[in-house]
mmCIF file of C-alpha atoms in Angstrom:
data_model
loop_
_atom_site.group_PDB
_atom_site.id
_atom_site.type_symbol
_atom_site.label_atom_id
_atom_site.label_comp_id
_atom_site.label_asym_id
_atom_site.label_seq_id
_atom_site.Cartn_x
_atom_site.Cartn_y
_atom_site.Cartn_z
ATOM 1 C CA MET Y 1 -7.973 15.238 -13.455
ATOM 2 C CA ASP Y 2 -5.326 13.463 -11.352
ATOM 3 C CA ASN Y 3 -5.941 10.393 -9.312
ATOM 4 C CA PHE Y 4 -6.116 12.373 -5.995
ATOM 5 C CA GLU Y 5 -8.917 14.634 -7.385
ATOM 6 C CA GLN Y 6 -10.910 11.599 -8.649
ATOM 7 C CA ILE Y 7 -10.521 9.818 -5.278
ATOM 8 C CA ALA Y 8 -11.760 12.988 -3.450
ATOM 9 C CA ILE Y 9 -14.781 13.297 -5.770
ATOM 10 C CA ASN Y 10 -15.700 9.686 -5.245
ATOM 11 C CA LEU Y 11 -15.449 10.022 -1.569
ATOM 12 C CA ILE Y 12 -17.612 13.184 -1.509
ATOM 13 C CA GLU Y 13 -20.296 11.491 -3.647
ATOM 14 C CA ASN Y 14 -20.306 8.442 -1.383
ATOM 15 C CA ILE Y 15 -20.702 10.597 1.728
ATOM 16 C CA GLU Y 16 -23.461 12.658 0.070
ATOM 17 C CA ASN Y 17 -25.343 9.552 -0.958
ATOM 18 C CA ALA Y 18 -25.005 8.053 2.438
ATOM 19 C CA GLU Y 19 -26.306 11.136 4.335
ATOM 20 C CA GLY Y 20 -29.942 10.409 3.458
ATOM 21 C CA GLN Y 21 -29.714 6.858 4.668
ATOM 22 C CA ARG Y 22 -30.554 5.606 8.144
ATOM 23 C CA ARG Y 23 -27.452 4.839 10.222
ATOM 24 C CA GLN Y 24 -28.684 1.599 11.615
ATOM 25 C CA ARG Y 25 -26.948 -1.622 10.448
ATOM 26 C CA PHE Y 26 -29.267 -3.835 8.449
ATOM 27 C CA PHE Y 27 -29.199 -6.512 5.735
ATOM 28 C CA PRO Y 28 -32.268 -5.905 3.577
ATOM 29 C CA ASP Y 29 -31.607 -9.014 1.517
ATOM 30 C CA ASN Y 30 -29.830 -12.241 2.389
ATOM 31 C CA PRO Y 31 -26.596 -12.639 0.388
ATOM 32 C CA PHE Y 32 -27.160 -16.350 0.650
ATOM 33 C CA ALA Y 33 -30.223 -15.929 -1.460
ATOM 34 C CA LEU Y 34 -27.976 -14.997 -4.409
ATOM 35 C CA SER Y 35 -27.485 -17.595 -7.143
ATOM 36 C CA ASP Y 36 -24.441 -19.687 -6.756
ATOM 37 C CA TYR Y 37 -22.769 -17.993 -9.730
ATOM 38 C CA ASN Y 38 -23.327 -14.421 -8.435
ATOM 39 C CA PHE Y 39 -22.337 -15.381 -4.823
ATOM 40 C CA VAL Y 40 -18.970 -16.765 -6.062
ATOM 41 C CA LYS Y 41 -18.482 -13.733 -8.337
ATOM 42 C CA LEU Y 42 -19.009 -11.336 -5.427
ATOM 43 C CA TYR Y 43 -17.307 -13.207 -2.602
ATOM 44 C CA ARG Y 44 -14.921 -15.636 -4.370
ATOM 45 C CA LEU Y 45 -16.077 -18.506 -2.145
ATOM 46 C CA ARG Y 46 -19.144 -20.766 -2.299
ATOM 47 C CA LYS Y 47 -21.849 -20.538 0.385
ATOM 48 C CA GLU Y 48 -20.704 -23.600 2.183
ATOM 49 C CA ASN Y 49 -17.136 -22.335 2.276
ATOM 50 C CA VAL Y 50 -18.303 -19.183 4.065
ATOM 51 C CA GLN Y 51 -20.156 -21.335 6.579
ATOM 52 C CA ASP Y 52 -16.918 -23.254 7.101
ATOM 53 C CA LEU Y 53 -15.014 -20.040 7.706
ATOM 54 C CA GLU Y 54 -17.501 -19.059 10.389
ATOM 55 C CA ASN Y 55 -16.454 -22.233 12.355
ATOM 56 C CA LEU Y 56 -12.788 -21.774 11.423
ATOM 57 C CA LEU Y 57 -12.421 -18.088 12.395
ATOM 58 C CA GLY Y 58 -15.074 -17.981 15.223
ATOM 59 C CA PRO Y 59 -12.587 -18.713 18.030
ATOM 60 C CA PHE Y 60 -10.344 -15.895 16.962
ATOM 61 C CA LEU Y 61 -12.944 -13.171 16.387
ATOM 62 C CA PRO Y 62 -14.062 -10.736 19.106
ATOM 63 C CA ALA Y 63 -17.065 -11.776 21.131
ATOM 64 C CA GLN Y 64 -20.383 -10.052 20.270
ATOM 65 C CA HIS Y 65 -21.768 -8.052 23.200
ATOM 66 C CA LYS Y 66 -24.543 -6.008 21.434
ATOM 67 C CA VAL Y 67 -27.815 -7.377 20.244
ATOM 68 C CA ASP Y 68 -27.564 -5.552 16.960
ATOM 69 C CA ALA Y 69 -23.897 -6.325 16.369
ATOM 70 C CA LEU Y 70 -22.861 -7.723 13.007
ATOM 71 C CA THR Y 71 -22.714 -11.400 12.991
ATOM 72 C CA ASN Y 72 -19.456 -13.274 12.268
ATOM 73 C CA ARG Y 73 -20.889 -14.333 8.897
ATOM 74 C CA ASN Y 74 -21.653 -10.720 7.964
ATOM 75 C CA LYS Y 75 -18.119 -9.600 9.026
ATOM 76 C CA ILE Y 76 -16.629 -12.317 6.841
ATOM 77 C CA LEU Y 77 -18.821 -11.352 3.867
ATOM 78 C CA LEU Y 78 -17.832 -7.751 4.144
ATOM 79 C CA THR Y 79 -14.183 -8.704 4.277
ATOM 80 C CA LEU Y 80 -14.450 -11.146 1.291
ATOM 81 C CA ARG Y 81 -16.148 -8.367 -0.743
ATOM 82 C CA PHE Y 82 -13.408 -5.899 -0.029
ATOM 83 C CA LEU Y 83 -10.660 -8.357 -0.951
ATOM 84 C CA ALA Y 84 -12.376 -9.394 -4.077
ATOM 85 C CA GLY Y 85 -12.983 -5.905 -5.368
ATOM 86 C CA GLY Y 86 -10.625 -3.571 -3.458
ATOM 87 C CA SER Y 87 -13.341 -0.931 -3.170
ATOM 88 C CA TYR Y 88 -13.412 1.769 -0.506
ATOM 89 C CA GLN Y 89 -14.888 0.693 2.784
ATOM 90 C CA LEU Y 90 -17.922 3.002 2.382
ATOM 91 C CA ASP Y 91 -18.683 1.416 -1.026
ATOM 92 C CA ILE Y 92 -18.567 -2.054 0.524
ATOM 93 C CA GLY Y 93 -20.933 -1.072 3.257
ATOM 94 C CA ARG Y 94 -23.408 0.423 0.733
ATOM 95 C CA ASN Y 95 -23.374 -2.311 -1.904
ATOM 96 C CA GLN Y 96 -26.617 -3.859 -3.121
ATOM 97 C CA MET Y 97 -26.677 -6.583 -0.456
ATOM 98 C CA MET Y 98 -25.381 -4.944 2.728
ATOM 99 C CA LYS Y 99 -26.114 -1.547 4.271
ATOM 100 C CA VAL Y 100 -23.398 -0.974 6.806
ATOM 101 C CA SER Y 101 -21.591 2.076 8.031
ATOM 102 C CA GLN Y 102 -17.969 2.709 7.152
ATOM 103 C CA SER Y 103 -16.896 2.354 10.783
ATOM 104 C CA SER Y 104 -18.544 -1.020 11.006
ATOM 105 C CA VAL Y 105 -16.857 -2.089 7.750
ATOM 106 C CA SER Y 106 -13.486 -1.039 9.098
ATOM 107 C CA ARG Y 107 -13.922 -2.885 12.463
ATOM 108 C CA SER Y 108 -15.112 -6.033 10.611
ATOM 109 C CA LEU Y 109 -12.213 -5.981 8.100
ATOM 110 C CA HIS Y 110 -9.549 -5.551 10.819
ATOM 111 C CA SER Y 111 -11.012 -8.221 13.064
ATOM 112 C CA VAL Y 112 -11.398 -10.811 10.303
ATOM 113 C CA ILE Y 113 -7.942 -10.051 8.832
ATOM 114 C CA ASP Y 114 -6.387 -10.477 12.324
ATOM 115 C CA ALA Y 115 -8.175 -13.785 12.658
ATOM 116 C CA PHE Y 116 -6.815 -14.949 9.342
ATOM 117 C CA ASN Y 117 -3.335 -13.994 10.541
ATOM 118 C CA HIS Y 118 -3.520 -15.990 13.714
ATOM 119 C CA HIS Y 119 -0.682 -18.496 13.687
ATOM 120 C CA ASN Y 120 -3.102 -21.398 14.006
ATOM 121 C CA ILE Y 121 -4.805 -20.378 10.709
ATOM 122 C CA LEU Y 122 -1.619 -19.574 8.867
ATOM 123 C CA ASN Y 123 0.038 -22.757 9.895
ATOM 124 C CA THR Y 124 -2.954 -24.753 8.830
ATOM 125 C CA TYR Y 125 -3.227 -23.307 5.363
ATOM 126 C CA ILE Y 126 0.263 -22.091 4.642
ATOM 127 C CA HIS Y 127 2.891 -24.873 4.658
ATOM 128 C CA PHE Y 128 6.361 -24.935 3.101
ATOM 129 C CA PRO Y 129 7.846 -28.419 2.409
ATOM 130 C CA ASN Y 130 10.663 -28.716 5.010
ATOM 131 C CA SER Y 131 11.792 -32.302 4.961
ATOM 132 C CA MET Y 132 14.053 -34.227 2.696
ATOM 133 C CA GLU Y 133 11.114 -36.452 1.765
ATOM 134 C CA GLU Y 134 9.018 -33.541 0.631
ATOM 135 C CA LEU Y 135 11.881 -31.973 -1.214
ATOM 136 C CA ARG Y 136 12.664 -35.213 -3.102
ATOM 137 C CA ASP Y 137 8.967 -35.464 -3.913
ATOM 138 C CA VAL Y 138 8.842 -31.943 -5.375
ATOM 139 C CA ARG Y 139 12.104 -32.530 -7.246
ATOM 140 C CA GLN Y 140 10.815 -35.725 -8.891
ATOM 141 C CA ARG Y 141 7.507 -34.185 -9.929
ATOM 142 C CA PHE Y 142 9.365 -31.267 -11.462
ATOM 143 C CA PHE Y 143 11.722 -33.697 -13.318
ATOM 144 C CA ASN Y 144 8.637 -35.563 -14.626
ATOM 145 C CA LEU Y 145 7.298 -32.351 -16.006
ATOM 146 C CA TYR Y 146 10.477 -30.664 -17.482
ATOM 147 C CA ARG Y 147 12.960 -33.550 -17.586
ATOM 148 C CA LEU Y 148 15.587 -31.548 -15.712
ATOM 149 C CA PRO Y 149 16.944 -32.754 -12.333
ATOM 150 C CA GLY Y 150 17.205 -30.816 -9.072
ATOM 151 C CA ILE Y 151 14.539 -28.152 -9.586
ATOM 152 C CA ILE Y 152 12.216 -27.602 -6.648
ATOM 153 C CA GLY Y 153 10.842 -24.188 -7.607
ATOM 154 C CA CYS Y 154 11.084 -20.778 -9.247
ATOM 155 C CA ILE Y 155 11.540 -17.402 -7.628
ATOM 156 C CA ASP Y 156 10.567 -13.888 -8.597
ATOM 157 C CA CYS Y 157 9.264 -10.622 -7.122
ATOM 158 C CA THR Y 158 6.333 -8.226 -7.780
ATOM 159 C CA HIS Y 159 4.984 -5.113 -6.106
ATOM 160 C CA ILE Y 160 1.737 -4.654 -4.108
ATOM 161 C CA ALA Y 161 0.803 -0.934 -4.132
ATOM 162 C CA ILE Y 162 0.192 0.747 -0.771
ATOM 163 C CA VAL Y 163 -0.623 4.350 0.229
ATOM 164 C CA ALA Y 164 2.474 6.399 1.253
ATOM 165 C CA PRO Y 165 3.195 5.434 4.875
ATOM 166 C CA VAL Y 166 3.573 8.212 7.478
ATOM 167 C CA ILE Y 167 6.803 6.744 8.876
ATOM 168 C CA ASN Y 168 9.829 6.098 6.560
ATOM 169 C CA GLU Y 169 7.735 6.835 3.524
ATOM 170 C CA HIS Y 170 10.794 6.939 1.228
ATOM 171 C CA ILE Y 171 11.815 3.378 1.770
ATOM 172 C CA TYR Y 172 8.448 2.161 0.284
ATOM 173 C CA MET Y 173 9.018 4.015 -2.963
ATOM 174 C CA ASN Y 174 9.979 1.424 -5.528
ATOM 175 C CA ARG Y 175 11.915 1.881 -8.777
ATOM 176 C CA LYS Y 176 8.723 2.319 -10.771
ATOM 177 C CA GLY Y 177 7.738 5.401 -8.812
ATOM 178 C CA PHE Y 178 4.959 4.157 -6.434
ATOM 179 C CA HIS Y 179 4.872 3.019 -2.891
ATOM 180 C CA SER Y 180 4.666 -0.706 -2.428
ATOM 181 C CA LEU Y 181 5.525 -3.928 -0.611
ATOM 182 C CA ASN Y 182 7.948 -6.018 -2.655
ATOM 183 C CA VAL Y 183 6.456 -9.591 -3.119
ATOM 184 C CA GLN Y 184 8.759 -12.497 -3.675
ATOM 185 C CA MET Y 185 7.407 -15.788 -5.169
ATOM 186 C CA VAL Y 186 8.926 -19.224 -5.414
ATOM 187 C CA GLY Y 187 7.158 -21.925 -7.392
ATOM 188 C CA SER Y 188 7.528 -25.700 -7.136
ATOM 189 C CA LYS Y 189 5.553 -28.795 -7.931
ATOM 190 C CA ARG Y 190 4.140 -31.314 -5.499
ATOM 191 C CA ASN Y 191 1.436 -33.970 -5.683
ATOM 192 C CA ASN Y 192 0.673 -33.052 -9.394
ATOM 193 C CA ILE Y 193 0.713 -29.426 -8.374
ATOM 194 C CA ILE Y 194 3.443 -26.900 -8.947
ATOM 195 C CA THR Y 195 4.202 -25.309 -5.646
ATOM 196 C CA LEU Y 196 4.886 -21.566 -5.723
ATOM 197 C CA TYR Y 197 6.525 -19.824 -2.794
ATOM 198 C CA PHE Y 198 5.884 -16.057 -2.620
ATOM 199 C CA THR Y 199 6.827 -13.176 -0.374
ATOM 200 C CA VAL Y 200 5.556 -9.788 0.504
ATOM 201 C CA PRO Y 201 7.596 -7.119 2.085
ATOM 202 C CA VAL Y 202 8.715 -10.235 2.522
ATOM 203 C CA VAL Y 203 5.873 -12.094 2.134
ATOM 204 C CA TYR Y 204 6.841 -15.595 1.447
ATOM 205 C CA TYR Y 205 4.334 -17.617 -0.436
ATOM 206 C CA VAL Y 206 4.483 -21.029 -1.676
ATOM 207 C CA CYS Y 207 1.757 -22.093 -4.101
ATOM 208 C CA TYR Y 208 0.754 -25.280 -5.759
ATOM 209 C CA PHE Y 209 0.326 -24.845 -9.486
ATOM 210 C CA LYS Y 210 -1.915 -27.541 -10.798
ATOM 211 C CA ILE Y 211 -0.586 -28.484 -14.247
ATOM 212 C CA CYS Y 212 -3.765 -29.485 -16.029
ATOM 213 C CA ASP Y 213 -6.009 -26.722 -14.389
ATOM 214 C CA GLU Y 214 -3.300 -24.132 -13.930
ATOM 215 C CA LYS Y 215 -4.218 -23.756 -10.259
ATOM 216 C CA LEU Y 216 -1.970 -22.449 -7.532
ATOM 217 C CA ARG Y 217 -1.654 -23.093 -3.854
ATOM 218 C CA ILE Y 218 0.203 -20.727 -1.543
ATOM 219 C CA THR Y 219 2.251 -22.485 1.069
ATOM 220 C CA ASN Y 220 4.500 -19.985 2.809
ATOM 221 C CA VAL Y 221 4.046 -16.304 3.838
ATOM 222 C CA ASN Y 222 6.306 -13.962 5.823
ATOM 223 C CA ALA Y 223 6.127 -10.139 5.616
ATOM 224 C CA ARG Y 224 9.173 -8.022 6.302
ATOM 225 C CA PHE Y 225 10.414 -5.825 3.529
ATOM 226 C CA CYS Y 226 9.383 -2.598 1.772
ATOM 227 C CA GLY Y 227 9.078 -1.652 -1.940
ATOM 228 C CA SER Y 228 12.657 -0.164 -2.320
ATOM 229 C CA THR Y 229 14.300 -3.454 -1.131
ATOM 230 C CA HIS Y 230 16.300 -5.368 -3.788
ATOM 231 C CA ASP Y 231 14.956 -8.764 -4.676
ATOM 232 C CA SER Y 232 18.323 -10.285 -3.845
ATOM 233 C CA PHE Y 233 18.284 -8.798 -0.308
ATOM 234 C CA ILE Y 234 14.821 -10.260 0.349
ATOM 235 C CA TRP Y 235 16.080 -13.639 -0.792
ATOM 236 C CA GLN Y 236 19.312 -13.550 1.181
ATOM 237 C CA ASN Y 237 17.296 -12.728 4.366
ATOM 238 C CA SER Y 238 14.614 -15.394 3.827
ATOM 239 C CA ASN Y 239 13.936 -18.516 5.778
ATOM 240 C CA ILE Y 240 13.865 -20.450 2.474
ATOM 241 C CA GLU Y 241 17.406 -19.404 1.637
ATOM 242 C CA ARG Y 242 18.666 -20.294 5.078
ATOM 243 C CA PHE Y 243 16.882 -23.649 4.840
ATOM 244 C CA LEU Y 244 18.340 -24.627 1.501
ATOM 245 C CA SER Y 245 21.837 -23.342 2.396
ATOM 246 C CA GLU Y 246 21.846 -25.505 5.537
ATOM 247 C CA LEU Y 247 21.101 -28.820 3.722
ATOM 248 C CA PRO Y 248 23.594 -31.544 4.275
ATOM 249 C CA GLN Y 249 26.780 -31.164 2.270
ATOM 250 C CA ASN Y 250 26.064 -34.318 0.293
ATOM 251 C CA GLU Y 251 22.799 -32.875 -0.865
ATOM 252 C CA MET Y 252 24.272 -29.493 -1.896
ATOM 253 C CA GLY Y 253 23.492 -28.865 -5.540
ATOM 254 C CA ASN Y 254 20.836 -31.537 -5.650
ATOM 255 C CA PHE Y 255 17.937 -29.081 -4.829
ATOM 256 C CA TYR Y 256 17.680 -25.628 -6.304
ATOM 257 C CA LEU Y 257 15.340 -22.861 -7.350
ATOM 258 C CA PHE Y 258 15.310 -21.027 -10.708
ATOM 259 C CA GLY Y 259 15.732 -17.274 -10.293
ATOM 260 C CA ASP Y 260 16.297 -14.350 -12.714
ATOM 261 C CA SER Y 261 19.494 -12.404 -13.198
ATOM 262 C CA GLY Y 262 18.648 -10.145 -10.128
ATOM 263 C CA TYR Y 263 19.673 -12.968 -7.868
ATOM 264 C CA PRO Y 264 23.220 -14.213 -7.052
ATOM 265 C CA ILE Y 265 23.795 -17.769 -8.393
ATOM 266 C CA ARG Y 266 24.226 -20.387 -5.682
ATOM 267 C CA PRO Y 267 24.175 -24.187 -5.563
ATOM 268 C CA TRP Y 268 20.593 -23.834 -4.428
ATOM 269 C CA LEU Y 269 19.589 -20.951 -6.736
ATOM 270 C CA ILE Y 270 20.337 -21.180 -10.452
ATOM 271 C CA THR Y 271 20.161 -18.123 -12.633
ATOM 272 C CA PRO Y 272 20.393 -17.654 -16.479
ATOM 273 C CA PHE Y 273 23.583 -16.931 -18.403
ATOM 274 C CA LEU Y 274 24.503 -13.257 -18.900
ATOM 275 C CA PRO Y 275 25.186 -11.709 -21.184
ATOM 276 C CA GLU Y 276 22.734 -13.495 -23.488
ATOM 277 C CA PRO Y 277 24.623 -16.356 -25.172
ATOM 278 C CA GLU Y 278 24.973 -16.712 -28.946
ATOM 279 C CA PRO Y 279 21.978 -18.345 -30.641
ATOM 280 C CA ASP Y 280 21.805 -22.111 -30.934
ATOM 281 C CA THR Y 281 24.471 -22.692 -28.300
ATOM 282 C CA PRO Y 282 24.008 -24.976 -25.305
ATOM 283 C CA GLU Y 283 23.845 -21.887 -23.057
ATOM 284 C CA ALA Y 284 21.186 -20.248 -25.266
ATOM 285 C CA ARG Y 285 19.122 -23.408 -25.192
ATOM 286 C CA PHE Y 286 19.443 -23.503 -21.473
ATOM 287 C CA ASN Y 287 18.207 -19.939 -21.113
ATOM 288 C CA ARG Y 288 15.292 -20.575 -23.392
ATOM 289 C CA ARG Y 289 14.078 -23.609 -21.274
ATOM 290 C CA PHE Y 290 14.870 -21.645 -18.133
ATOM 291 C CA ARG Y 291 12.425 -18.846 -19.069
ATOM 292 C CA ALA Y 292 9.742 -21.297 -20.046
ATOM 293 C CA ILE Y 293 9.886 -22.837 -16.533
ATOM 294 C CA ARG Y 294 9.965 -19.524 -14.733
ATOM 295 C CA VAL Y 295 6.842 -18.146 -16.402
ATOM 296 C CA THR Y 296 4.711 -20.073 -13.952
ATOM 297 C CA VAL Y 297 5.663 -17.496 -11.304
ATOM 298 C CA GLU Y 298 4.231 -14.576 -13.183
ATOM 299 C CA ARG Y 299 1.132 -16.619 -13.987
ATOM 300 C CA CYS Y 300 0.727 -17.269 -10.253
ATOM 301 C CA PHE Y 301 1.015 -13.513 -9.418
ATOM 302 C CA GLY Y 302 -1.487 -12.679 -12.117
ATOM 303 C CA LEU Y 303 -4.022 -15.229 -10.945
ATOM 304 C CA LEU Y 304 -3.700 -14.127 -7.316
ATOM 305 C CA LYS Y 305 -4.213 -10.435 -8.202
ATOM 306 C CA ASN Y 306 -7.058 -11.186 -10.422
ATOM 307 C CA ARG Y 307 -8.922 -13.244 -7.905
ATOM 308 C CA PHE Y 308 -8.265 -10.651 -5.103
ATOM 309 C CA ARG Y 309 -8.296 -7.338 -6.876
ATOM 310 C CA CYS Y 310 -7.490 -5.353 -3.772
ATOM 311 C CA LEU Y 311 -3.821 -6.429 -4.721
ATOM 312 C CA LEU Y 312 -3.900 -4.737 -8.130
ATOM 313 C CA LYS Y 313 -1.704 -1.700 -8.641
ATOM 314 C CA HIS Y 314 -4.411 0.790 -9.442
ATOM 315 C CA ARG Y 315 -6.509 -0.237 -6.334
ATOM 316 C CA VAL Y 316 -3.712 0.740 -3.818
ATOM 317 C CA LEU Y 317 -4.116 -0.554 -0.325
ATOM 318 C CA HIS Y 318 -4.844 2.468 1.949
ATOM 319 C CA TYR Y 319 -3.429 0.850 5.077
ATOM 320 C CA THR Y 320 -0.205 0.781 7.054
ATOM 321 C CA PRO Y 321 2.508 -1.556 5.734
ATOM 322 C CA GLU Y 322 1.751 -3.921 8.595
ATOM 323 C CA THR Y 323 -1.941 -4.184 7.856
ATOM 324 C CA ALA Y 324 -1.287 -4.399 4.093
ATOM 325 C CA ALA Y 325 0.989 -7.441 4.748
ATOM 326 C CA LYS Y 326 -1.861 -9.087 6.790
ATOM 327 C CA ILE Y 327 -4.207 -8.410 3.923
ATOM 328 C CA VAL Y 328 -1.838 -10.230 1.578
ATOM 329 C CA ASN Y 329 -1.512 -13.126 3.999
ATOM 330 C CA THR Y 330 -5.306 -13.277 4.128
ATOM 331 C CA CYS Y 331 -5.572 -13.433 0.400
ATOM 332 C CA ALA Y 332 -3.012 -16.193 0.369
ATOM 333 C CA VAL Y 333 -5.105 -18.333 2.827
ATOM 334 C CA LEU Y 334 -8.337 -17.636 0.921
ATOM 335 C CA HIS Y 335 -6.585 -18.441 -2.364
ATOM 336 C CA ASN Y 336 -5.649 -21.859 -1.056
ATOM 337 C CA ILE Y 337 -9.328 -22.407 0.086
ATOM 338 C CA CYS Y 338 -10.508 -21.532 -3.466
ATOM 339 C CA LEU Y 339 -8.119 -24.099 -4.977
ATOM 340 C CA GLU Y 340 -8.834 -26.841 -2.480
ATOM 341 C CA ASN Y 341 -12.531 -26.503 -3.285
ATOM 342 C CA ASN Y 342 -12.095 -26.081 -7.052
ATOM 343 C CA ILE Y 343 -13.914 -22.724 -7.013
ATOM 344 C CA PRO Y 344 -13.938 -21.075 -10.396
ATOM 345 C CA LEU Y 345 -12.972 -17.354 -10.999
ATOM 346 C CA TYR Y 346 -15.860 -15.490 -12.546
ATOM 347 C CA ASN Y 347 -14.988 -12.072 -13.948
ATOM 348 C CA ASP Y 348 -16.792 -9.953 -16.519
ATOM 349 C CA GLU Y 349 -13.831 -7.495 -16.554
ATOM 350 C CA GLU Y 350 -10.615 -8.079 -18.446
ATOM 351 C CA MET Y 351 -8.239 -10.386 -16.623
ATOM 352 C CA MET Y 352 -6.365 -7.366 -15.348
ATOM 353 C CA GLY Y 353 -4.019 -9.265 -12.969
ATOM 354 C CA PHE Y 354 -2.447 -11.180 -15.721
ATOM 355 C CA ASN Y 355 -1.276 -7.989 -17.434
ATOM 356 C CA GLU Y 356 -0.127 -6.373 -14.210
ATOM 357 C CA VAL Y 357 2.838 -8.329 -12.893
ATOM 358 C CA GLU Y 358 5.031 -5.560 -11.614
ATOM 359 C CA GLY Y 359 8.578 -6.918 -11.525
ATOM 360 C CA GLY Y 360 10.663 -6.537 -8.308
ATOM 361 C CA ASN Y 361 13.811 -4.603 -7.778
ATOM 362 C CA LEU Y 362 16.809 -6.035 -9.530
ATOM 363 C CA ASN Y 363 20.278 -5.396 -8.077
ATOM 364 C CA GLU Y 364 22.237 -4.341 -11.308
ATOM 365 C CA ASN Y 365 25.543 -5.045 -9.525
ATOM 366 C CA ILE Y 366 24.654 -8.506 -8.538
ATOM 367 C CA ASN Y 367 26.739 -10.006 -11.353
ATOM 368 C CA HIS Y 368 29.815 -8.039 -10.241
ATOM 369 C CA ILE Y 369 29.992 -9.610 -6.761
ATOM 370 C CA PRO Y 370 33.468 -11.097 -6.310
ATOM 371 C CA ASP Y 371 33.571 -14.843 -6.915
ATOM 372 C CA ASN Y 372 33.781 -17.199 -3.962
ATOM 373 C CA ASN Y 373 33.309 -20.805 -3.143
ATOM 374 C CA VAL Y 374 29.497 -20.624 -3.024
ATOM 375 C CA LEU Y 375 29.245 -18.546 -6.210
ATOM 376 C CA GLY Y 376 31.693 -20.856 -8.029
ATOM 377 C CA ARG Y 377 29.801 -23.993 -6.905
ATOM 378 C CA GLY Y 378 26.591 -22.484 -8.165
ATOM 379 C CA ARG Y 379 28.174 -21.948 -11.656
ATOM 380 C CA GLU Y 380 29.414 -25.482 -11.556
ATOM 381 C CA VAL Y 381 25.894 -26.816 -10.921
ATOM 382 C CA ARG Y 382 24.556 -24.756 -13.769
ATOM 383 C CA GLN Y 383 27.245 -25.815 -16.142
ATOM 384 C CA LEU Y 384 26.662 -29.529 -15.241
ATOM 385 C CA LEU Y 385 22.985 -29.018 -16.209
ATOM 386 C CA VAL Y 386 24.053 -27.525 -19.585
ATOM 387 C CA ASN Y 387 26.576 -30.248 -20.294
ATOM 388 C CA ASN Y 388 24.229 -33.114 -19.462
ATOM 389 C CA TYR Y 389 20.978 -31.847 -21.076
ATOM 390 C CA PHE Y 390 21.726 -29.021 -23.601
ATOM 391 C CA VAL Y 391 24.787 -30.077 -25.533
#
């Protein structure tokens, strides 16, 4: 039985089970009556955090005109349950705590996600360090951790699966054979936290990765690109790349990201040596340390996907690319809230997200780009690192 048949059967069973139920909206039990453990497991937030969200999102949610309309709290809970599990809307509406029609779930989901994507909300919870003072702070903390100068983060890409779009379907087909948004992540450290910057279609994220607790905070999000887009193209058209490339000339080469071989080396973006150097050479030692630092990006993707399982490959977001990007942004904001409040992740299932980091699209010709001043300067910065720390 293929996936399409299984989905069809599941939908039919859900519809048949729903036919015998009354169509009115009602909450037979109060989700807030759940134990703290079960509440966090279902909704990813604590009860007091949901109450805070009511106040935060209230000004950006549609006004309620009907007496029996869902409350903002119920809309938020429905959305949280979807993001946490990635189930179909009908399943969300029929779970053990809420009896709500699919149409009500759909309206609630879209209104809450739109509220999360309001610029006031995104700017409050998603912030990229954009001053020399912040950059120096990140660089120093990275140096304290890895004893290498200049590093302000690591960059990589992953895919978020979506249903085939009606328009321009082919450009969302990635190299692994499924439709997706390509997600770029950059990680750096700040205030005892490693900051990780990601992107979807181009979704930029920047996250804080807490060293001792392995926690991540997303600080920059921007959605633009589809699943077939090369990682290097996403990077070259990103705000982060422009920001770093426009730093004062006297700071050029003093702040840089670590990226894999799919990216072009730059004074502000360092990549590993290719082909793989001979063992026990300075270049080989550099590559080994390089990979150890960059692994934090994959761990960040894994943690994000495991907390919000709607982002897992096999769940597939059945929405337009634009709505899917908003869902990713929403997960980024909620992820930050979880970290700020030290909310644990309870899962009985295997930590699937950690085993499902779908790499982005590497440009195999990236290393054949003709040399120029910027490329040459990037190689000089890398060689200086090798000469000073790996010889």
